[in-house]
PDB file of C-alpha atoms in Angstrom:
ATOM      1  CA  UNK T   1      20.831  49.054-186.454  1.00 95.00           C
ATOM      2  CA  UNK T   2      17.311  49.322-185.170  1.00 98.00           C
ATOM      3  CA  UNK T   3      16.368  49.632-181.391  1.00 98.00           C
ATOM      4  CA  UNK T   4      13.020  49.594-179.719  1.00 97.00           C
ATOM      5  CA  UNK T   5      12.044  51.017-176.395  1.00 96.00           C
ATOM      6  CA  UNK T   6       8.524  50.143-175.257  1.00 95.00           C
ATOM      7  CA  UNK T   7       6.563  51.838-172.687  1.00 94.00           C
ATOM      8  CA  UNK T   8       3.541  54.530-172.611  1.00 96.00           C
ATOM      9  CA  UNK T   9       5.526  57.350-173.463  1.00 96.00           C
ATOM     10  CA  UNK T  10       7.090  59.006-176.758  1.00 97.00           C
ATOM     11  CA  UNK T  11      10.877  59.666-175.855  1.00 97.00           C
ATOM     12  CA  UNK T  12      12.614  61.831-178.203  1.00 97.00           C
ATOM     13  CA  UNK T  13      15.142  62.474-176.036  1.00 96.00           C
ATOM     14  CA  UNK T  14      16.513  59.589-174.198  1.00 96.00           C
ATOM     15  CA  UNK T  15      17.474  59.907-170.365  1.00 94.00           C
ATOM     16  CA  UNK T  16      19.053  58.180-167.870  1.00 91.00           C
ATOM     17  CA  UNK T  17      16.605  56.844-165.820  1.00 80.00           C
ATOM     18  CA  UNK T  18      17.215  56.669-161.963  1.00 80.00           C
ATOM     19  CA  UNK T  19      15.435  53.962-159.799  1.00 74.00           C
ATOM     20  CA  UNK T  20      15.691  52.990-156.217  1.00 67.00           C
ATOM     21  CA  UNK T  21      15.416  49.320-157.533  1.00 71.00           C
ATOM     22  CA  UNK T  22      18.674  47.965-159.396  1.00 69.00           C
ATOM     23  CA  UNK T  23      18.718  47.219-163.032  1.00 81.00           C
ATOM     24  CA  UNK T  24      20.661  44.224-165.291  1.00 81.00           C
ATOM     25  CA  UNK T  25      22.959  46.772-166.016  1.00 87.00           C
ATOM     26  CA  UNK T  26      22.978  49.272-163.667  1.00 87.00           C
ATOM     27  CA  UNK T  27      20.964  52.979-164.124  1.00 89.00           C
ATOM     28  CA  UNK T  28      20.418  53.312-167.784  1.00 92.00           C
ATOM     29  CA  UNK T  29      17.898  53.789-170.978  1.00 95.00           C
ATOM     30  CA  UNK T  30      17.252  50.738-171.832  1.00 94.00           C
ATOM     31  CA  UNK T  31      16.530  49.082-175.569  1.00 96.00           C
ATOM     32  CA  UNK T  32      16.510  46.273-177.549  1.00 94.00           C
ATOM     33  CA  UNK T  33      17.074  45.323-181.259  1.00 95.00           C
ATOM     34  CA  UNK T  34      14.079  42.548-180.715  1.00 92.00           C
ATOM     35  CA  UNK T  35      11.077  43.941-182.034  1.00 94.00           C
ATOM     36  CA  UNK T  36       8.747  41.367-180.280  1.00 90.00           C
ATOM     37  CA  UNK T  37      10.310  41.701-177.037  1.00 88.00           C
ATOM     38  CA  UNK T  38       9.603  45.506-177.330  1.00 92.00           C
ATOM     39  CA  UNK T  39       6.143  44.781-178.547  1.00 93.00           C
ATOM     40  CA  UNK T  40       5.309  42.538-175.370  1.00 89.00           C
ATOM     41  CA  UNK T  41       7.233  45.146-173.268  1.00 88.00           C
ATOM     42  CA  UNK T  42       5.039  48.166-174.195  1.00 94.00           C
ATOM     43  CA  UNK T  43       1.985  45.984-173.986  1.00 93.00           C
ATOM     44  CA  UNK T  44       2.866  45.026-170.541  1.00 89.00           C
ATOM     45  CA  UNK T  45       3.302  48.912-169.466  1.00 92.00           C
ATOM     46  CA  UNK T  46       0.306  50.004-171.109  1.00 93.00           C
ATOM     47  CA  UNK T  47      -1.746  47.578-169.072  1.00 92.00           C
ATOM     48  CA  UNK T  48      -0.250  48.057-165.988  1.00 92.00           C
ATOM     49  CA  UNK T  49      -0.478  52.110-166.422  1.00 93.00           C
ATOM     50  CA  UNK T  50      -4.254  51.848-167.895  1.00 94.00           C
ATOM     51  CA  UNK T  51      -2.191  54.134-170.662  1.00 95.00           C
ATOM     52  CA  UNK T  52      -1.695  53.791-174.489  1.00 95.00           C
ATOM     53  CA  UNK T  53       1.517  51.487-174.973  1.00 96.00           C
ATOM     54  CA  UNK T  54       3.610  53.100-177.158  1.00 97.00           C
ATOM     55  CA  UNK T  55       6.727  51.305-179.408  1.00 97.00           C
ATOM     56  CA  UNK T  56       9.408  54.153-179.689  1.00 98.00           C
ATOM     57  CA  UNK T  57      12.109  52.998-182.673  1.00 98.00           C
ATOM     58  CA  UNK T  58      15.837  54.325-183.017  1.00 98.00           C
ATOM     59  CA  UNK T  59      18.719  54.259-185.417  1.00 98.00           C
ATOM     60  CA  UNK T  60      21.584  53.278-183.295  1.00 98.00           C
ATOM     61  CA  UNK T  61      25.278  53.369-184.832  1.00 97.00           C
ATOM     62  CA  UNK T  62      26.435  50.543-183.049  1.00 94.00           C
ATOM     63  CA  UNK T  63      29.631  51.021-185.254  1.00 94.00           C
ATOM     64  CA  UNK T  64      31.006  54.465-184.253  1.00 95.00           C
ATOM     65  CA  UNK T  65      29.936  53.668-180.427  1.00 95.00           C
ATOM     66  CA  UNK T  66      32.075  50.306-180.283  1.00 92.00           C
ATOM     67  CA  UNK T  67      34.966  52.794-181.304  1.00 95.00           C
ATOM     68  CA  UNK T  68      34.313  55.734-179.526  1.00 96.00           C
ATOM     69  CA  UNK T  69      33.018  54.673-175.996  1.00 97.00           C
ATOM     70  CA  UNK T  70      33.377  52.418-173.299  1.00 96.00           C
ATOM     71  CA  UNK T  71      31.719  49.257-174.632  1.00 93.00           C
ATOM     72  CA  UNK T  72      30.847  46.255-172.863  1.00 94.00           C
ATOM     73  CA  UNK T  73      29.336  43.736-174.391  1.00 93.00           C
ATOM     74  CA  UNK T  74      27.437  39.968-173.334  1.00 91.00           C
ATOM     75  CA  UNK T  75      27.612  37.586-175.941  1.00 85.00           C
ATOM     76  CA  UNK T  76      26.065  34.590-173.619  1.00 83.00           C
ATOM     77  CA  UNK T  77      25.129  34.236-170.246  1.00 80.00           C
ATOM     78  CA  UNK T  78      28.557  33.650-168.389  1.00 83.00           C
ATOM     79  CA  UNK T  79      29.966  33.956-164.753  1.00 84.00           C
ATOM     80  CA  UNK T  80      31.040  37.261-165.347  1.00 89.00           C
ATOM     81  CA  UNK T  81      27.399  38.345-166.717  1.00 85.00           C
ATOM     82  CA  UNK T  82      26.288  36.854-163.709  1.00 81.00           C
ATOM     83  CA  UNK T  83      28.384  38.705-161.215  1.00 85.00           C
ATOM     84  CA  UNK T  84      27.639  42.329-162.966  1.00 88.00           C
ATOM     85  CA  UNK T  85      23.790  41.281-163.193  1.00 84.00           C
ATOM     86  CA  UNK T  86      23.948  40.353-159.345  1.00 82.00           C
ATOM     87  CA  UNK T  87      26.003  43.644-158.016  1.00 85.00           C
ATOM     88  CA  UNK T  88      23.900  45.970-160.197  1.00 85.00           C
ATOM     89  CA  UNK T  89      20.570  44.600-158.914  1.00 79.00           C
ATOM     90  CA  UNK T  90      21.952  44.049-155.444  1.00 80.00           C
ATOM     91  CA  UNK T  91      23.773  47.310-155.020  1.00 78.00           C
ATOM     92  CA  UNK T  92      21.468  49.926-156.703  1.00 69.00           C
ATOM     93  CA  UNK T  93      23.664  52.410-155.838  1.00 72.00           C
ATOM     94  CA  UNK T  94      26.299  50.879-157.486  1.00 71.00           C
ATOM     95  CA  UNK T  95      28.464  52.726-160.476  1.00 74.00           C
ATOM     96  CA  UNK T  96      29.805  50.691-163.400  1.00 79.00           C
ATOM     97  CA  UNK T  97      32.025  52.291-165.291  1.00 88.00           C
ATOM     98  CA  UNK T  98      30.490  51.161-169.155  1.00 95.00           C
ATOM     99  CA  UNK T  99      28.934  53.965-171.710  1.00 96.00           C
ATOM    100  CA  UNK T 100      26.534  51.380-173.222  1.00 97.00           C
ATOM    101  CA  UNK T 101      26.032  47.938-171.789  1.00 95.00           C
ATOM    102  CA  UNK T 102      24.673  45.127-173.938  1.00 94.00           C
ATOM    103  CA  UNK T 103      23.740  41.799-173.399  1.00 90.00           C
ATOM    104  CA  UNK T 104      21.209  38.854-172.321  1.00 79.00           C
ATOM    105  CA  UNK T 105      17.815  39.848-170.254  1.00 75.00           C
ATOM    106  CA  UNK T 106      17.196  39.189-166.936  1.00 57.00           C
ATOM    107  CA  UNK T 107      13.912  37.842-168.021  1.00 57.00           C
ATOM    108  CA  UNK T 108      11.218  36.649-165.194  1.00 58.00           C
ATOM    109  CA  UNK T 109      12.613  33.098-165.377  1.00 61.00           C
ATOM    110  CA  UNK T 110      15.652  34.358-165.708  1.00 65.00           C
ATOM    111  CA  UNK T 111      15.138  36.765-163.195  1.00 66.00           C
ATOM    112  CA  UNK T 112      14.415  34.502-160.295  1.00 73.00           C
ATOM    113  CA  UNK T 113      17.343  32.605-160.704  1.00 70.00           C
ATOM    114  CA  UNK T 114      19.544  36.061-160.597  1.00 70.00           C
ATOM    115  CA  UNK T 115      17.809  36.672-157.364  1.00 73.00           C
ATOM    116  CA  UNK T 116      18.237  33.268-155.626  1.00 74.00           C
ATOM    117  CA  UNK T 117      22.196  33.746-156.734  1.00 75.00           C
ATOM    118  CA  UNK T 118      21.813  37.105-154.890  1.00 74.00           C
ATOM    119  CA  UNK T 119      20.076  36.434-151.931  1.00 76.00           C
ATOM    120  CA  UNK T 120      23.101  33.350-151.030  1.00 78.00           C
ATOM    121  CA  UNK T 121      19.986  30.947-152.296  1.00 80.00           C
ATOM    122  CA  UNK T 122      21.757  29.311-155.105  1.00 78.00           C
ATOM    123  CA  UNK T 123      25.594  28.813-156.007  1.00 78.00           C
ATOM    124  CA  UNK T 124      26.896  30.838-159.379  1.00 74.00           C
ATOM    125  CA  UNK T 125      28.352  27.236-160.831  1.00 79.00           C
ATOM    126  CA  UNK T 126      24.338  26.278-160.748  1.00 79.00           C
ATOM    127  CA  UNK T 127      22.473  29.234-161.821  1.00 77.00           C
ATOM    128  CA  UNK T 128      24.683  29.345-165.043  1.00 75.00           C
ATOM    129  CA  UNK T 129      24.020  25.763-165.516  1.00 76.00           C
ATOM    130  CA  UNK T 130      19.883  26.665-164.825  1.00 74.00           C
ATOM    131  CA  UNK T 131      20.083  29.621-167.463  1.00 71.00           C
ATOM    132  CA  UNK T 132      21.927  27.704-170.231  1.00 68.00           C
ATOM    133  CA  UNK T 133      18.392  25.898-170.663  1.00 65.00           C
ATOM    134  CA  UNK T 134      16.285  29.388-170.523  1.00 66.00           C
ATOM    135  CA  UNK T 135      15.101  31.707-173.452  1.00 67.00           C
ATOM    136  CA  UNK T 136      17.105  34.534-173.978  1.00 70.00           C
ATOM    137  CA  UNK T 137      16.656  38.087-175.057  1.00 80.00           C
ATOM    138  CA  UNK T 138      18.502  41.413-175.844  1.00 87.00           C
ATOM    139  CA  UNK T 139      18.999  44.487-173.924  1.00 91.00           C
ATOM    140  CA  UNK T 140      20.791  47.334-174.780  1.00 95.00           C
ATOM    141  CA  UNK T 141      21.381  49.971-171.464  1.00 95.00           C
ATOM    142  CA  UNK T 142      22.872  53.565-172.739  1.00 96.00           C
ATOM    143  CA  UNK T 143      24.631  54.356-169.348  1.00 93.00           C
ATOM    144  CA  UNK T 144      26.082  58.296-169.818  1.00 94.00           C
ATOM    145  CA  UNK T 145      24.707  61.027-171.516  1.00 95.00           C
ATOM    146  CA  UNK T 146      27.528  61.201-174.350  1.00 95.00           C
ATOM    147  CA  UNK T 147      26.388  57.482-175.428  1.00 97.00           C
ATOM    148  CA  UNK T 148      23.139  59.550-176.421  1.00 97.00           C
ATOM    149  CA  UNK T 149      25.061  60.851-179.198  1.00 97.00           C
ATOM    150  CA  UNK T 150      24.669  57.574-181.462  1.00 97.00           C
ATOM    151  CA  UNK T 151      21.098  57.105-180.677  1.00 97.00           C
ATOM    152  CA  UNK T 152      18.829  58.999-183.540  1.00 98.00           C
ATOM    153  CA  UNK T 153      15.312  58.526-182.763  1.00 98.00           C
ATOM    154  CA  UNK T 154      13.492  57.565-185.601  1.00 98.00           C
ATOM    155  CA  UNK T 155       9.663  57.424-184.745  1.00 98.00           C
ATOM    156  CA  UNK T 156       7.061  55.564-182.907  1.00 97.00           C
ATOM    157  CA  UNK T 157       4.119  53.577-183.216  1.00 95.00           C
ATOM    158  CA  UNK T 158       0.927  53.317-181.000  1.00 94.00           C
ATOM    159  CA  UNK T 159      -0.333  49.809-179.703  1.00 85.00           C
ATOM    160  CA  UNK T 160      -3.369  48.550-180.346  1.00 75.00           C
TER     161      UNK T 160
END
């Protein structure tokens, strides 16, 4: 399977990256297997960073890592996606115990509502309700080093 990773950067070597802000899934590289979502992605960076946006593509054996690692995987948005969405971006610091993590995107619209559930704004029964009408993409976060091992990178491609 193919992954993308936009940004402004060629990364050869994935890494975990380390925020003070919490991520969907919790500290991570994140991908996705949607090209355009990638494409928009790396645009967005590029724009922001007054860089080149760069599209950086892998060759992911999704195969050998369901086997071999701790695999957690989203089909649709669901209380339980929810809940790990909310405690990962609420608790930063917070350590899930998942090689690879894959699932729906906390978009911007999809975002918000994640927030509001956060923040005590809006119950879990609603927000689920609210994102069964939203857009959805994919997102793929490699959350150890040793899930590095079935991610080949394959080449890039510079934005125009």
């Amino acid at each position: 399977m193919i992954l993308y990773h936009g940004g402004t950067d060629v990364v050869q070597e994935p890494k975990i990256i380390l925020s003070e802000r919490g991520k969907d899934y919790g500290f991570g590289f994140y991908t996705t297997d949607i090209y355009e979502q990638a494409f928009k992605w790396a645009e967005r960076q590029g724009r922001i960073r007054q860089k080149q946006a760069i599209l950086n593509l892998y060759e992911f054996d999704d195969d050998q890592a369901a086997r071999n690692l701790n695999f957690k995987q989203f089909t649709e948005y669901s209380m339980e996606w929810l809940e790990f969405v909310v405690n990962n971006r609420s608790h930063p610091q917070f350590q899930q115990e998942f090689d690879i993590v894959f699932g729906k995107i906390a978009n911007d619209d999809v975002g918000e509502t994640v927030q509001a559930v956060g923040d005590g704004l809006m119950p879990f029964d609603f927000a689920l309700q609210r994102l069964s009408f939203m857009q959805t993409n994919n997102q793929y976060a490699f959350c150890t080093e040793r899930s590095f091992a079935y991610l080949r990178f394959t080449g890039f491609q510079e934005m125009e």
